mmCIF file of N, CA and C in Angstrom:
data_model
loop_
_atom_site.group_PDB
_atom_site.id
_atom_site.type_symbol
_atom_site.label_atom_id
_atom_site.label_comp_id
_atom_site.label_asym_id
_atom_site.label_seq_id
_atom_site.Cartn_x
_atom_site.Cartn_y
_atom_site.Cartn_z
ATOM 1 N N UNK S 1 -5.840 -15.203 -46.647
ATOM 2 C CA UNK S 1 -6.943 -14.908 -47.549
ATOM 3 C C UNK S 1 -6.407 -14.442 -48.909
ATOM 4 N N UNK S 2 -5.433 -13.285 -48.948
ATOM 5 C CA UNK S 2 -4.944 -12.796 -49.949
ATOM 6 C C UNK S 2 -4.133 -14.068 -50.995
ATOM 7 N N UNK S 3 -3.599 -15.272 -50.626
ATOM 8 C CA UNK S 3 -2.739 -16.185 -50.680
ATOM 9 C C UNK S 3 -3.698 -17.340 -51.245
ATOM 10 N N UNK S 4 -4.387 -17.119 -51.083
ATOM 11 C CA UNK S 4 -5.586 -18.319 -51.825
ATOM 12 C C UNK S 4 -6.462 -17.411 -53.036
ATOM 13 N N UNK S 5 -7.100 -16.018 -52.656
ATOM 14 C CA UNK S 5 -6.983 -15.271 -53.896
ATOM 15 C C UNK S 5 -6.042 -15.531 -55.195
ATOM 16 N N UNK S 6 -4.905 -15.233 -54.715
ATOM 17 C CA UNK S 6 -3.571 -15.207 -55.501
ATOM 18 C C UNK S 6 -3.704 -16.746 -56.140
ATOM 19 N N UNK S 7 -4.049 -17.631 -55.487
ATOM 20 C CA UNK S 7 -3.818 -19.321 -56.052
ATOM 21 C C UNK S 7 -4.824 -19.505 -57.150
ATOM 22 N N UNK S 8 -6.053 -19.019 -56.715
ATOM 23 C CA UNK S 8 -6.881 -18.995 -57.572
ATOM 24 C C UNK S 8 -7.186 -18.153 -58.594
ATOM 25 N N UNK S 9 -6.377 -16.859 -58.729
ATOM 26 C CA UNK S 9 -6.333 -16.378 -59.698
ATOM 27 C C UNK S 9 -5.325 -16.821 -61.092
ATOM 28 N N UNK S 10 -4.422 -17.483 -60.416
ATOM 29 C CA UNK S 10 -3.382 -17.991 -61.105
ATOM 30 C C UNK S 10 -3.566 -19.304 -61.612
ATOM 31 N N UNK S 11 -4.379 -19.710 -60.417
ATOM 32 C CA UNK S 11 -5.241 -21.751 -61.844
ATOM 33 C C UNK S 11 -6.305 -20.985 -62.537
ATOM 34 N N UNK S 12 -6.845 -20.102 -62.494
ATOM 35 C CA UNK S 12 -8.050 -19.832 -63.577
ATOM 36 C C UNK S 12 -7.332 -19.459 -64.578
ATOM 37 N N UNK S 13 -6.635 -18.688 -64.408
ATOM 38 C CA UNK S 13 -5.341 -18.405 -65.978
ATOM 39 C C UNK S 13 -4.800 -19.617 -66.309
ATOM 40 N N UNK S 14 -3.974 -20.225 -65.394
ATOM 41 C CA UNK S 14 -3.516 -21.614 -65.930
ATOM 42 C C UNK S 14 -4.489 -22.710 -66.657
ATOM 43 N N UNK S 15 -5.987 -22.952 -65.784
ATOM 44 C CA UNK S 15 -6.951 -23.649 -66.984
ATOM 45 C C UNK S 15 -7.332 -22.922 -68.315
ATOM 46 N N UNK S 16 -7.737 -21.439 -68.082
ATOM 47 C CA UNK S 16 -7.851 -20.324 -69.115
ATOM 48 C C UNK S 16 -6.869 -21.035 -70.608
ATOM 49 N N UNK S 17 -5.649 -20.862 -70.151
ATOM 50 C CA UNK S 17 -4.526 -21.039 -71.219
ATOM 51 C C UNK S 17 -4.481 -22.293 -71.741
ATOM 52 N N UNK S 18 -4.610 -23.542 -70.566
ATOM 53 C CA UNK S 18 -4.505 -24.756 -71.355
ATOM 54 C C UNK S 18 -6.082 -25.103 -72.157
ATOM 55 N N UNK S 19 -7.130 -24.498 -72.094
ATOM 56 C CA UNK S 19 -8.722 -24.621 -72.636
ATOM 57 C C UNK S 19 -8.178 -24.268 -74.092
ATOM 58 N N UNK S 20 -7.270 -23.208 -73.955
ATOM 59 C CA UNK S 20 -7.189 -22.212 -75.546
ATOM 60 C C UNK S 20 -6.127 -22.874 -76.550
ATOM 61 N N UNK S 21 -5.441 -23.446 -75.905
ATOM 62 C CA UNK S 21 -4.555 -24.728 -76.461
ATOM 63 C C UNK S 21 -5.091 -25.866 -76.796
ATOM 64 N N UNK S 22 -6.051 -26.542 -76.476
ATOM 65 C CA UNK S 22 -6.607 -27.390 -76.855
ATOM 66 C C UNK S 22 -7.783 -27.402 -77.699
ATOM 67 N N UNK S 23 -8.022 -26.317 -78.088
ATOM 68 C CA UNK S 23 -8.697 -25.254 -79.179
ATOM 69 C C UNK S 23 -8.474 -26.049 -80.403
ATOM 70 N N UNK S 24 -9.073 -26.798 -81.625
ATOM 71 C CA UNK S 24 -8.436 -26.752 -82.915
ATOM 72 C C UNK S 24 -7.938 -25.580 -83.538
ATOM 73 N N UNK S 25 -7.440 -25.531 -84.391
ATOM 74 C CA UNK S 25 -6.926 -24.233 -85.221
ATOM 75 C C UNK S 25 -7.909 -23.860 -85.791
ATOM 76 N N UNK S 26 -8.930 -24.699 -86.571
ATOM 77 C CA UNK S 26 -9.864 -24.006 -87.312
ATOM 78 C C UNK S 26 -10.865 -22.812 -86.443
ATOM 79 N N UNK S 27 -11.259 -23.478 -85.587
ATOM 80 C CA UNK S 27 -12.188 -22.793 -84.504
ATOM 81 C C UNK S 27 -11.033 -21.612 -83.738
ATOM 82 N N UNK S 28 -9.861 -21.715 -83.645
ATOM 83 C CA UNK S 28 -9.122 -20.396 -83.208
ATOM 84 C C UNK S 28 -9.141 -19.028 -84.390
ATOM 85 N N UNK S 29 -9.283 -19.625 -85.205
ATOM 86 C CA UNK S 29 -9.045 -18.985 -86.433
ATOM 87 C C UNK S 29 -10.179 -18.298 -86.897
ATOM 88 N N UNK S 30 -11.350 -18.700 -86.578
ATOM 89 C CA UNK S 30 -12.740 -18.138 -85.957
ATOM 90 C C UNK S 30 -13.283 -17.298 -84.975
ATOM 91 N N UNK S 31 -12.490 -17.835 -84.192
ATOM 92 C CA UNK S 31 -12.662 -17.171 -82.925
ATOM 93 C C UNK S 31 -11.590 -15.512 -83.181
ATOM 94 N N UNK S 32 -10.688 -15.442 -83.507
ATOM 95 C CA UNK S 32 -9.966 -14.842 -84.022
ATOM 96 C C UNK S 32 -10.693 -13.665 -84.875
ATOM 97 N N UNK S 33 -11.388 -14.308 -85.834
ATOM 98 C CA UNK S 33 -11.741 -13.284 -86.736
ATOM 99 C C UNK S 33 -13.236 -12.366 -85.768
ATOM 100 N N UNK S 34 -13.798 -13.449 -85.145
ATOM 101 C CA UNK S 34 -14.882 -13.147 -84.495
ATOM 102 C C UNK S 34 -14.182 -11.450 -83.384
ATOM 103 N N UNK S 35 -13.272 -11.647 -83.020
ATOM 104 C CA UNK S 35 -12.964 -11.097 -81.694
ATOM 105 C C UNK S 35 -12.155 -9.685 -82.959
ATOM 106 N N UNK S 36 -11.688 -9.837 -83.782
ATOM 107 C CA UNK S 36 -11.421 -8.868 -84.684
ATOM 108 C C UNK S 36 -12.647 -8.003 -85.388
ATOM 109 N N UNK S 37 -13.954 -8.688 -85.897
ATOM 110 C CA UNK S 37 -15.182 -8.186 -85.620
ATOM 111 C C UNK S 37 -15.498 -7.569 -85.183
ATOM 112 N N UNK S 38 -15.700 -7.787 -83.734
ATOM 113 C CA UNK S 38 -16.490 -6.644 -82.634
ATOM 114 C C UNK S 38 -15.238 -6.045 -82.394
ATOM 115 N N UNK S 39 -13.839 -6.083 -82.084
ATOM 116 C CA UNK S 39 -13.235 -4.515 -81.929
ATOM 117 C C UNK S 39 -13.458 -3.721 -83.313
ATOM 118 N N UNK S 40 -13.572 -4.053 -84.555
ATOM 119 C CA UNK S 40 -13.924 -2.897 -85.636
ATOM 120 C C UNK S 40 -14.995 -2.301 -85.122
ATOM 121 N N UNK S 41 -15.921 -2.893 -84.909
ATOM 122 C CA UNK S 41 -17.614 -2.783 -84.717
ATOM 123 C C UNK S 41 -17.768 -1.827 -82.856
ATOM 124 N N UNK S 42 -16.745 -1.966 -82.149
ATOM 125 C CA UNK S 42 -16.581 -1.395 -81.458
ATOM 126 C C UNK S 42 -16.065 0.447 -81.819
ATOM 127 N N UNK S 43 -14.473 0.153 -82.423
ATOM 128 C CA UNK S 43 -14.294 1.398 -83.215
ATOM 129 C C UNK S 43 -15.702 2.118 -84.245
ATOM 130 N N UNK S 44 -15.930 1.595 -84.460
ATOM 131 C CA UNK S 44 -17.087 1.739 -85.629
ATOM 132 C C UNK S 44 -18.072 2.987 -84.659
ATOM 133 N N UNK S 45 -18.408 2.239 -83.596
ATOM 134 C CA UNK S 45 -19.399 2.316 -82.246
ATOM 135 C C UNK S 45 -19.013 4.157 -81.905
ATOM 136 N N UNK S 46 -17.979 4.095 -81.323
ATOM 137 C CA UNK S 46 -16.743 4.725 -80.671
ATOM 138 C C UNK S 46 -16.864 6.083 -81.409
ATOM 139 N N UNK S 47 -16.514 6.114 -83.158
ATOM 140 C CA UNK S 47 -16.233 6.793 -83.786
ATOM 141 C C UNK S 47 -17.673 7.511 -84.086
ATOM 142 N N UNK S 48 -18.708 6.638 -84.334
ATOM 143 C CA UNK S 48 -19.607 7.250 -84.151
ATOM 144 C C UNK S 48 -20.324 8.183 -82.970
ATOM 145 N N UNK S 49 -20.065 7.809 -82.082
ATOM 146 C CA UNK S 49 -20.569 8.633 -80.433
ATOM 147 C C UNK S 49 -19.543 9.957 -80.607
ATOM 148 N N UNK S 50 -18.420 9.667 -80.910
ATOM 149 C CA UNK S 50 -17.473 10.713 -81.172
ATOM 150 C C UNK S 50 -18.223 12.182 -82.517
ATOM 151 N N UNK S 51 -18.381 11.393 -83.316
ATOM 152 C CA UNK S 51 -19.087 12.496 -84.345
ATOM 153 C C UNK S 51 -20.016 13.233 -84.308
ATOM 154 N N UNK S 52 -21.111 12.086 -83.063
ATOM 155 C CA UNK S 52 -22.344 12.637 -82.620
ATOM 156 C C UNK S 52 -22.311 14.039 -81.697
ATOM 157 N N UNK S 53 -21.323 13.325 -80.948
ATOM 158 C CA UNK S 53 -20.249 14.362 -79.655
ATOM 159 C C UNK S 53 -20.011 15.907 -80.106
ATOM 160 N N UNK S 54 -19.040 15.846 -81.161
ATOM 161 C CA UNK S 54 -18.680 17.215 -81.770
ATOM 162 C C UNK S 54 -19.932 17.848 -82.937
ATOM 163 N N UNK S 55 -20.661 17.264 -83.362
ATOM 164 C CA UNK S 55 -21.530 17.563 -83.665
ATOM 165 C C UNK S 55 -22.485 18.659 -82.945
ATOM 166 N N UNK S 56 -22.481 17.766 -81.583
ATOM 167 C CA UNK S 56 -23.511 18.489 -80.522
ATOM 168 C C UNK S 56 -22.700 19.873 -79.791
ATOM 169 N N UNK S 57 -21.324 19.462 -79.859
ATOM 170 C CA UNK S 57 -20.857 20.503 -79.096
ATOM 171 C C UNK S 57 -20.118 21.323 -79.969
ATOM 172 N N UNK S 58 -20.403 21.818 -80.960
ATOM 173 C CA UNK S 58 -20.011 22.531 -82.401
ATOM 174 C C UNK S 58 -19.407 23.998 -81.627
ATOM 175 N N UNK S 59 -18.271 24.752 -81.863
ATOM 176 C CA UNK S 59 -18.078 25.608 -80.996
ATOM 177 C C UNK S 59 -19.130 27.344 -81.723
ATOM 178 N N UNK S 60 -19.567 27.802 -80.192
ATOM 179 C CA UNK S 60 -20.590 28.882 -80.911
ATOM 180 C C UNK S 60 -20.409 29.908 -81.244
ATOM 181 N N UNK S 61 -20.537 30.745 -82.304
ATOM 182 C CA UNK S 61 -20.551 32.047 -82.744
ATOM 183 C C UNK S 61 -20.248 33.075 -81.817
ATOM 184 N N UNK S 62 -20.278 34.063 -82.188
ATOM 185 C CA UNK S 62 -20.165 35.234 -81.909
ATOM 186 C C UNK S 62 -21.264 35.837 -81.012
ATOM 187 N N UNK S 63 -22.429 35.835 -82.122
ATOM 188 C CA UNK S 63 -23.583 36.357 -82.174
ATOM 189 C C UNK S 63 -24.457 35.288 -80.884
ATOM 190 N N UNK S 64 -24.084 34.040 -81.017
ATOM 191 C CA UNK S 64 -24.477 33.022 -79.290
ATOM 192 C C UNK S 64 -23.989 33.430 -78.485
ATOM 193 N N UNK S 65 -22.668 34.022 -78.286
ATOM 194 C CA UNK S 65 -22.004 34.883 -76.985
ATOM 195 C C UNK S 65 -22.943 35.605 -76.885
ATOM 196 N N UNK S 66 -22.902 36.522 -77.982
ATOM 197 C CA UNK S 66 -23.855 37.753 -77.197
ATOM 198 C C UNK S 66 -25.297 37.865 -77.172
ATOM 199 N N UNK S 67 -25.765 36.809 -77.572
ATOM 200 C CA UNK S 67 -26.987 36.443 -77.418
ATOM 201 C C UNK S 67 -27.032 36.321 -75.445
ATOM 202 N N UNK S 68 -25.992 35.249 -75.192
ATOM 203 C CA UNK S 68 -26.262 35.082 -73.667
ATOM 204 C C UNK S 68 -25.984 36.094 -72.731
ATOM 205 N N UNK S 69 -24.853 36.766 -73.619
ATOM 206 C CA UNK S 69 -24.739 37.785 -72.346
ATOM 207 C C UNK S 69 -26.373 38.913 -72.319
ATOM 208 N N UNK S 70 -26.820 39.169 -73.425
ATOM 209 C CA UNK S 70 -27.959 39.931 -73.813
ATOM 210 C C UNK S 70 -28.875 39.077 -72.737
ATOM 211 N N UNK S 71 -29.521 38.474 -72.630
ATOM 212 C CA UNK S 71 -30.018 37.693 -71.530
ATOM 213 C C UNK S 71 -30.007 38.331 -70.054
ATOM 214 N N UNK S 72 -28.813 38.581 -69.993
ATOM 215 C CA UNK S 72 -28.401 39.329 -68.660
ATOM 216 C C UNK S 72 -29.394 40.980 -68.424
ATOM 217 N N UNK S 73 -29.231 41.699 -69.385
ATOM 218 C CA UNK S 73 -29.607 42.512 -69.286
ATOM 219 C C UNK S 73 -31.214 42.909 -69.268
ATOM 220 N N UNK S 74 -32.140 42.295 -68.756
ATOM 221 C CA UNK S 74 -33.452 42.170 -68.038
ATOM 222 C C UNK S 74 -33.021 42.614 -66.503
ATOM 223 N N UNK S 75 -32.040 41.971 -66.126
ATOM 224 C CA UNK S 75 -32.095 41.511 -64.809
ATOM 225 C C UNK S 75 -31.247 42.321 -64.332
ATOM 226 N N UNK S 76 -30.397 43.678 -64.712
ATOM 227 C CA UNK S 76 -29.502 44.291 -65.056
ATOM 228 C C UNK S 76 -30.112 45.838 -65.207
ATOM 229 N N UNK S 77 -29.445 46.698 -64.505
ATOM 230 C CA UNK S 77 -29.566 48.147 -64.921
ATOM 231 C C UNK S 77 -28.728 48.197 -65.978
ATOM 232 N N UNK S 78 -28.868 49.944 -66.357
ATOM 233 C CA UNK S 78 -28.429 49.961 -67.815
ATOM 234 C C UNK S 78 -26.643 49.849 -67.189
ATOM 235 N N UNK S 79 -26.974 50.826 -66.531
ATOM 236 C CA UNK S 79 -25.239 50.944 -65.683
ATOM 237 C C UNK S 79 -24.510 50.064 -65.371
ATOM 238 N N UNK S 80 -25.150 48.875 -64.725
ATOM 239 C CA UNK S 80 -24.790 47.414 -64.359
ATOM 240 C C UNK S 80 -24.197 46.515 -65.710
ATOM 241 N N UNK S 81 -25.327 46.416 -66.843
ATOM 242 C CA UNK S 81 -25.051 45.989 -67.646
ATOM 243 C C UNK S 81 -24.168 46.253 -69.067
ATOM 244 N N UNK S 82 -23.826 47.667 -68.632
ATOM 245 C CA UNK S 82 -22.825 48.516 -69.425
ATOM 246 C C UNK S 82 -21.222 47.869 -69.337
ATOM 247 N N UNK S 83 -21.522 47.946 -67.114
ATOM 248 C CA UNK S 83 -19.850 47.523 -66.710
ATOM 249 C C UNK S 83 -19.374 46.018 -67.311
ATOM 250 N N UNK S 84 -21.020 45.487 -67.155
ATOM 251 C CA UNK S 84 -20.627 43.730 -67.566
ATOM 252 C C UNK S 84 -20.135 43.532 -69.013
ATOM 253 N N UNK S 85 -20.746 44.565 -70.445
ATOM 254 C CA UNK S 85 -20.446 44.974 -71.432
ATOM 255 C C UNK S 85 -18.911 44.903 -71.366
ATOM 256 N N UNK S 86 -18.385 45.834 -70.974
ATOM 257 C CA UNK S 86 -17.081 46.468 -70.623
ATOM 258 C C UNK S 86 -16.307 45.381 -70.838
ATOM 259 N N UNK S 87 -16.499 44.812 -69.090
ATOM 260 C CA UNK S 87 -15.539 43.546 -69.128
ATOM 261 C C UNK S 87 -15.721 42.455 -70.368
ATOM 262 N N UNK S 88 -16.664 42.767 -71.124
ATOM 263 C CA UNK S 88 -16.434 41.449 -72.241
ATOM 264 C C UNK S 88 -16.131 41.875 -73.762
ATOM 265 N N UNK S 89 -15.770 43.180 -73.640
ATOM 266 C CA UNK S 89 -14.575 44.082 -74.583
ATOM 267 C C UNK S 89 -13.697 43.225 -75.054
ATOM 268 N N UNK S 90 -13.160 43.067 -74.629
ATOM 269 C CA UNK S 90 -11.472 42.036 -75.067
ATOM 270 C C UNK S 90 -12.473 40.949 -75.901
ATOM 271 N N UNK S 91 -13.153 40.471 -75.344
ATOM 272 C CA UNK S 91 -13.299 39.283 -76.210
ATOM 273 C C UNK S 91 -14.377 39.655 -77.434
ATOM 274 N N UNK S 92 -14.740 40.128 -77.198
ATOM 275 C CA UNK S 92 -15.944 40.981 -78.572
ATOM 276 C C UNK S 92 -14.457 41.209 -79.414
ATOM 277 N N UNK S 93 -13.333 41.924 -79.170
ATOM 278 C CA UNK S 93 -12.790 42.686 -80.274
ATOM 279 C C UNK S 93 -12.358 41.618 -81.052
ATOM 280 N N UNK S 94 -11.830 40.338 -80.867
ATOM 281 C CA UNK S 94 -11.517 39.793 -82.208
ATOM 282 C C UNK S 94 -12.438 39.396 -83.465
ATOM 283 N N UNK S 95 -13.439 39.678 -83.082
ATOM 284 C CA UNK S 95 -14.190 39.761 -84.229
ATOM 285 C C UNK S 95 -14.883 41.063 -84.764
ATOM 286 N N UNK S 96 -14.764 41.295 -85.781
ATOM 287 C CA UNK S 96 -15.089 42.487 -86.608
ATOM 288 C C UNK S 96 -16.294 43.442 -86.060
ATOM 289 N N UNK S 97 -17.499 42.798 -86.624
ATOM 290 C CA UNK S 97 -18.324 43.178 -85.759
ATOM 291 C C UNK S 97 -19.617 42.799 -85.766
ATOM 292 N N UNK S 98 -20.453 42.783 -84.506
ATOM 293 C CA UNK S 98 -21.106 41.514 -83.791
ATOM 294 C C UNK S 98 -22.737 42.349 -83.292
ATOM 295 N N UNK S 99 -23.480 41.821 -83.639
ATOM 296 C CA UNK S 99 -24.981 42.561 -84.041
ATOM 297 C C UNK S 99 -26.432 41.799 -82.811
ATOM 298 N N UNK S 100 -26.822 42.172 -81.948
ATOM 299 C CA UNK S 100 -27.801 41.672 -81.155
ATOM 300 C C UNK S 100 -29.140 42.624 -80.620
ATOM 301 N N UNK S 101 -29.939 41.662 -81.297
ATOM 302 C CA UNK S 101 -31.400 42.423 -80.723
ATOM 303 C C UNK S 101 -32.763 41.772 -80.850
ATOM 304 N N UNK S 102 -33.243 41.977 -79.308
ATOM 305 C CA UNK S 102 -34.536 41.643 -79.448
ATOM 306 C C UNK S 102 -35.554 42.434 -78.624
ATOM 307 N N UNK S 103 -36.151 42.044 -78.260
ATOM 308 C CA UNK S 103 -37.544 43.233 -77.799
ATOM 309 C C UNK S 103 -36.882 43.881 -76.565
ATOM 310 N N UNK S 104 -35.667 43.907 -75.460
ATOM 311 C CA UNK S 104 -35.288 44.251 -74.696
ATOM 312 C C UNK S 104 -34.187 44.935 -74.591
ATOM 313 N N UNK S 105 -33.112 44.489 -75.540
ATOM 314 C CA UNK S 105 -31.974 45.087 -75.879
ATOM 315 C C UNK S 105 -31.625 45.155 -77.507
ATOM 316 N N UNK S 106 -30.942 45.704 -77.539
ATOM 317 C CA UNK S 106 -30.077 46.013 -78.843
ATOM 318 C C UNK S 106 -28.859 46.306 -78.874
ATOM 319 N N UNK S 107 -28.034 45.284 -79.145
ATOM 320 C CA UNK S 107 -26.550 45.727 -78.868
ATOM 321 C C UNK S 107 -25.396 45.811 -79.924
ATOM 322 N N UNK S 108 -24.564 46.109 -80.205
ATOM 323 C CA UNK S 108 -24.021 46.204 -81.663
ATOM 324 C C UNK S 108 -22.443 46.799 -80.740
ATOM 325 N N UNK S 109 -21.916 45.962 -81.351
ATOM 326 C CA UNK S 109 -20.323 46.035 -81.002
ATOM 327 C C UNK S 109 -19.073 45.767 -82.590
ATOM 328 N N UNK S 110 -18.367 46.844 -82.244
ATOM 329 C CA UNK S 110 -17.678 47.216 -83.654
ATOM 330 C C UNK S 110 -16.199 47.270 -83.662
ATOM 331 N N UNK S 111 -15.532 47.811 -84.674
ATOM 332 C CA UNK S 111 -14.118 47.835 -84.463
ATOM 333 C C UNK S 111 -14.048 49.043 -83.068
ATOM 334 N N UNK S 112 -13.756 49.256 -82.099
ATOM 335 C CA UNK S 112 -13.679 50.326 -81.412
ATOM 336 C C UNK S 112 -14.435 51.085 -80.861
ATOM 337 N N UNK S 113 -16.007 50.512 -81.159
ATOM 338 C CA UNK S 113 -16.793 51.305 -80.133
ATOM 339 C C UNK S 113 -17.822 49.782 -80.033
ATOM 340 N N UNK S 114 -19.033 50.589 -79.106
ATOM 341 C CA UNK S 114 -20.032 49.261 -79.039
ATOM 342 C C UNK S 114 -21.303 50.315 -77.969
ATOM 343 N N UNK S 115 -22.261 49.877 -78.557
ATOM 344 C CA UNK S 115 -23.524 50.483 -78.319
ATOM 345 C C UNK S 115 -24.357 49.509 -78.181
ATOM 346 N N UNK S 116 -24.986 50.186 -76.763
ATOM 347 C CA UNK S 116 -26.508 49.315 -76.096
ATOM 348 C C UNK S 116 -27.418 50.123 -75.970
ATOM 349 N N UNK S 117 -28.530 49.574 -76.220
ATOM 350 C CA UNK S 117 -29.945 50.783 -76.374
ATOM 351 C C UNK S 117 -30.523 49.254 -75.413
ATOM 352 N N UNK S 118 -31.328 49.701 -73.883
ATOM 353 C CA UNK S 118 -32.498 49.071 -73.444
ATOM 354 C C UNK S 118 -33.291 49.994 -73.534
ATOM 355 N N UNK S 119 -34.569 49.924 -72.927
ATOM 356 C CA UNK S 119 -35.819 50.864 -72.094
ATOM 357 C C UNK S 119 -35.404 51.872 -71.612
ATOM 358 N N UNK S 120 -34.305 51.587 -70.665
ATOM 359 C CA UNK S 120 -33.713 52.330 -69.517
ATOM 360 C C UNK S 120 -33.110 53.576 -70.077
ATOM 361 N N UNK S 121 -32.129 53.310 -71.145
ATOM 362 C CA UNK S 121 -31.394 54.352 -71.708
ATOM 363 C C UNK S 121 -30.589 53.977 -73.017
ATOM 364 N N UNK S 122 -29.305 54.651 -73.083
ATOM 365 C CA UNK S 122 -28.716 54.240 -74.263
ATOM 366 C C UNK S 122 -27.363 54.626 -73.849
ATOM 367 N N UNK S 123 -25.892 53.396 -74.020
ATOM 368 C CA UNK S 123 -24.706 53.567 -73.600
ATOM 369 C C UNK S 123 -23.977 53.255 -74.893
ATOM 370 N N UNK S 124 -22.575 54.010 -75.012
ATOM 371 C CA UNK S 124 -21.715 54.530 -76.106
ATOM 372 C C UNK S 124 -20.743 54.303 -76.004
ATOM 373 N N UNK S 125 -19.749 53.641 -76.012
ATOM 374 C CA UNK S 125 -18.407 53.132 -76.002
ATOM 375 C C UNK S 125 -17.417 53.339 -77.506
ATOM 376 N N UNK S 126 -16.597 54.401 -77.568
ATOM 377 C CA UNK S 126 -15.533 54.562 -78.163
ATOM 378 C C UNK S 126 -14.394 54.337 -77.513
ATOM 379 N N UNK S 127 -12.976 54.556 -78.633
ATOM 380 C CA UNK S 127 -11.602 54.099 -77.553
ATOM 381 C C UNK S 127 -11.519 54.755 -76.603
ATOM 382 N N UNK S 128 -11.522 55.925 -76.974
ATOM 383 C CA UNK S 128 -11.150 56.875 -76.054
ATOM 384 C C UNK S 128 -12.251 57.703 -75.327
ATOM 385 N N UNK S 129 -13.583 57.198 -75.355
ATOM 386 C CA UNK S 129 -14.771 58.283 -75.010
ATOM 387 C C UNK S 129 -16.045 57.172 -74.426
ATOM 388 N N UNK S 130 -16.746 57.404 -73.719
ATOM 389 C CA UNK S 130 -17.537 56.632 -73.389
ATOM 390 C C UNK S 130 -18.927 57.383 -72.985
ATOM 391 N N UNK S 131 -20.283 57.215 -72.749
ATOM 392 C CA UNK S 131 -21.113 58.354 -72.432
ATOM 393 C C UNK S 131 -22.649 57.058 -71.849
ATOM 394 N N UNK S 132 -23.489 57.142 -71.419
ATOM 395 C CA UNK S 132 -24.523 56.811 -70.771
ATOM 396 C C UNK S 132 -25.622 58.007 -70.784
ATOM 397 N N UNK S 133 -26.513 57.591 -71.290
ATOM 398 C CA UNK S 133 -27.689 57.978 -71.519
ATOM 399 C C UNK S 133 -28.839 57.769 -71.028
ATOM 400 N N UNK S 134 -29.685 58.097 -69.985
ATOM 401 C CA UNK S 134 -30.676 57.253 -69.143
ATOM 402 C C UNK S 134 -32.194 58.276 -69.612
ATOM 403 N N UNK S 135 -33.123 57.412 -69.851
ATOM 404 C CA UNK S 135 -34.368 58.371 -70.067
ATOM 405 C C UNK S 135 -34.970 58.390 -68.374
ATOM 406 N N UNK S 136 -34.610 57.672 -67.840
ATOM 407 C CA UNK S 136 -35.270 57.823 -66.584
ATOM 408 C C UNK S 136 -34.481 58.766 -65.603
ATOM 409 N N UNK S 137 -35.010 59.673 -65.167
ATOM 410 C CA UNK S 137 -34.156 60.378 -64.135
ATOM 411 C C UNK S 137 -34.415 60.148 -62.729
#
């Protein structure tokens, strides 16, 4: 089976090649430019989906980080959402400083400290000092 595959893959190339030989030049020379055509028009294609691509996936701010993590904190005690705060320290610090608020939270993170005000309470982060504030007892 494999052996007659093989035969017939090898006369379809062999007619393939002698069809393209018996080609005039003018019409190769056409065909040629034609097939040079659509790969530009392909690149063309390509480059565009590509622009569209990074376009869409533009890398996000600061203020979109902490927009999503802010999200969290509905669903989140103040305490809960303090520790999750915490762990995302390191990456807040390379930027100066980074401002979030809407009807649920308010968060504001700085060179060295970073403060959250919900409903619940209000938490304080310096280098060396940290404090939690709860109106609810």
């Amino acid at each position: 089976m494999n052996r007659i595959r093989y035969f017939l893959i090898v006369a379809a190339g062999f007619l393939a090649f002698a069809a393209c030989e018996q080609i005039p030049e003018s019409r190769r020379t056409n065909l040629q430019e034609l097939m040079q055509r659509q790969d530009s028009l392909a690149a063309i294609q390509r480059r565009d989906s590509l622009a569209a691509h990074a376009a869409a996936n533009k890398p996000k701010t600061a203020e979109q980080y902490l927009q999503e993590d802010a999200r969290l904190a509905p669903t989140m005690s103040l305490a809960k959402f303090t520790r999750h705060m915490q762990s995302r320290k390191g990456f807040y610090s390379k930027y100066k400083e980074v401002k979030y608020e809407d009807e649920f939270v308010k968060i504001k993170i700085g060179e060295g400290e970073m403060k959250i005000e919900t409903p619940e309470g209000k938490a304080k982060f310096e280098k060396d000092e940290s404090k939690i504030k709860t109106d609810t007892y």
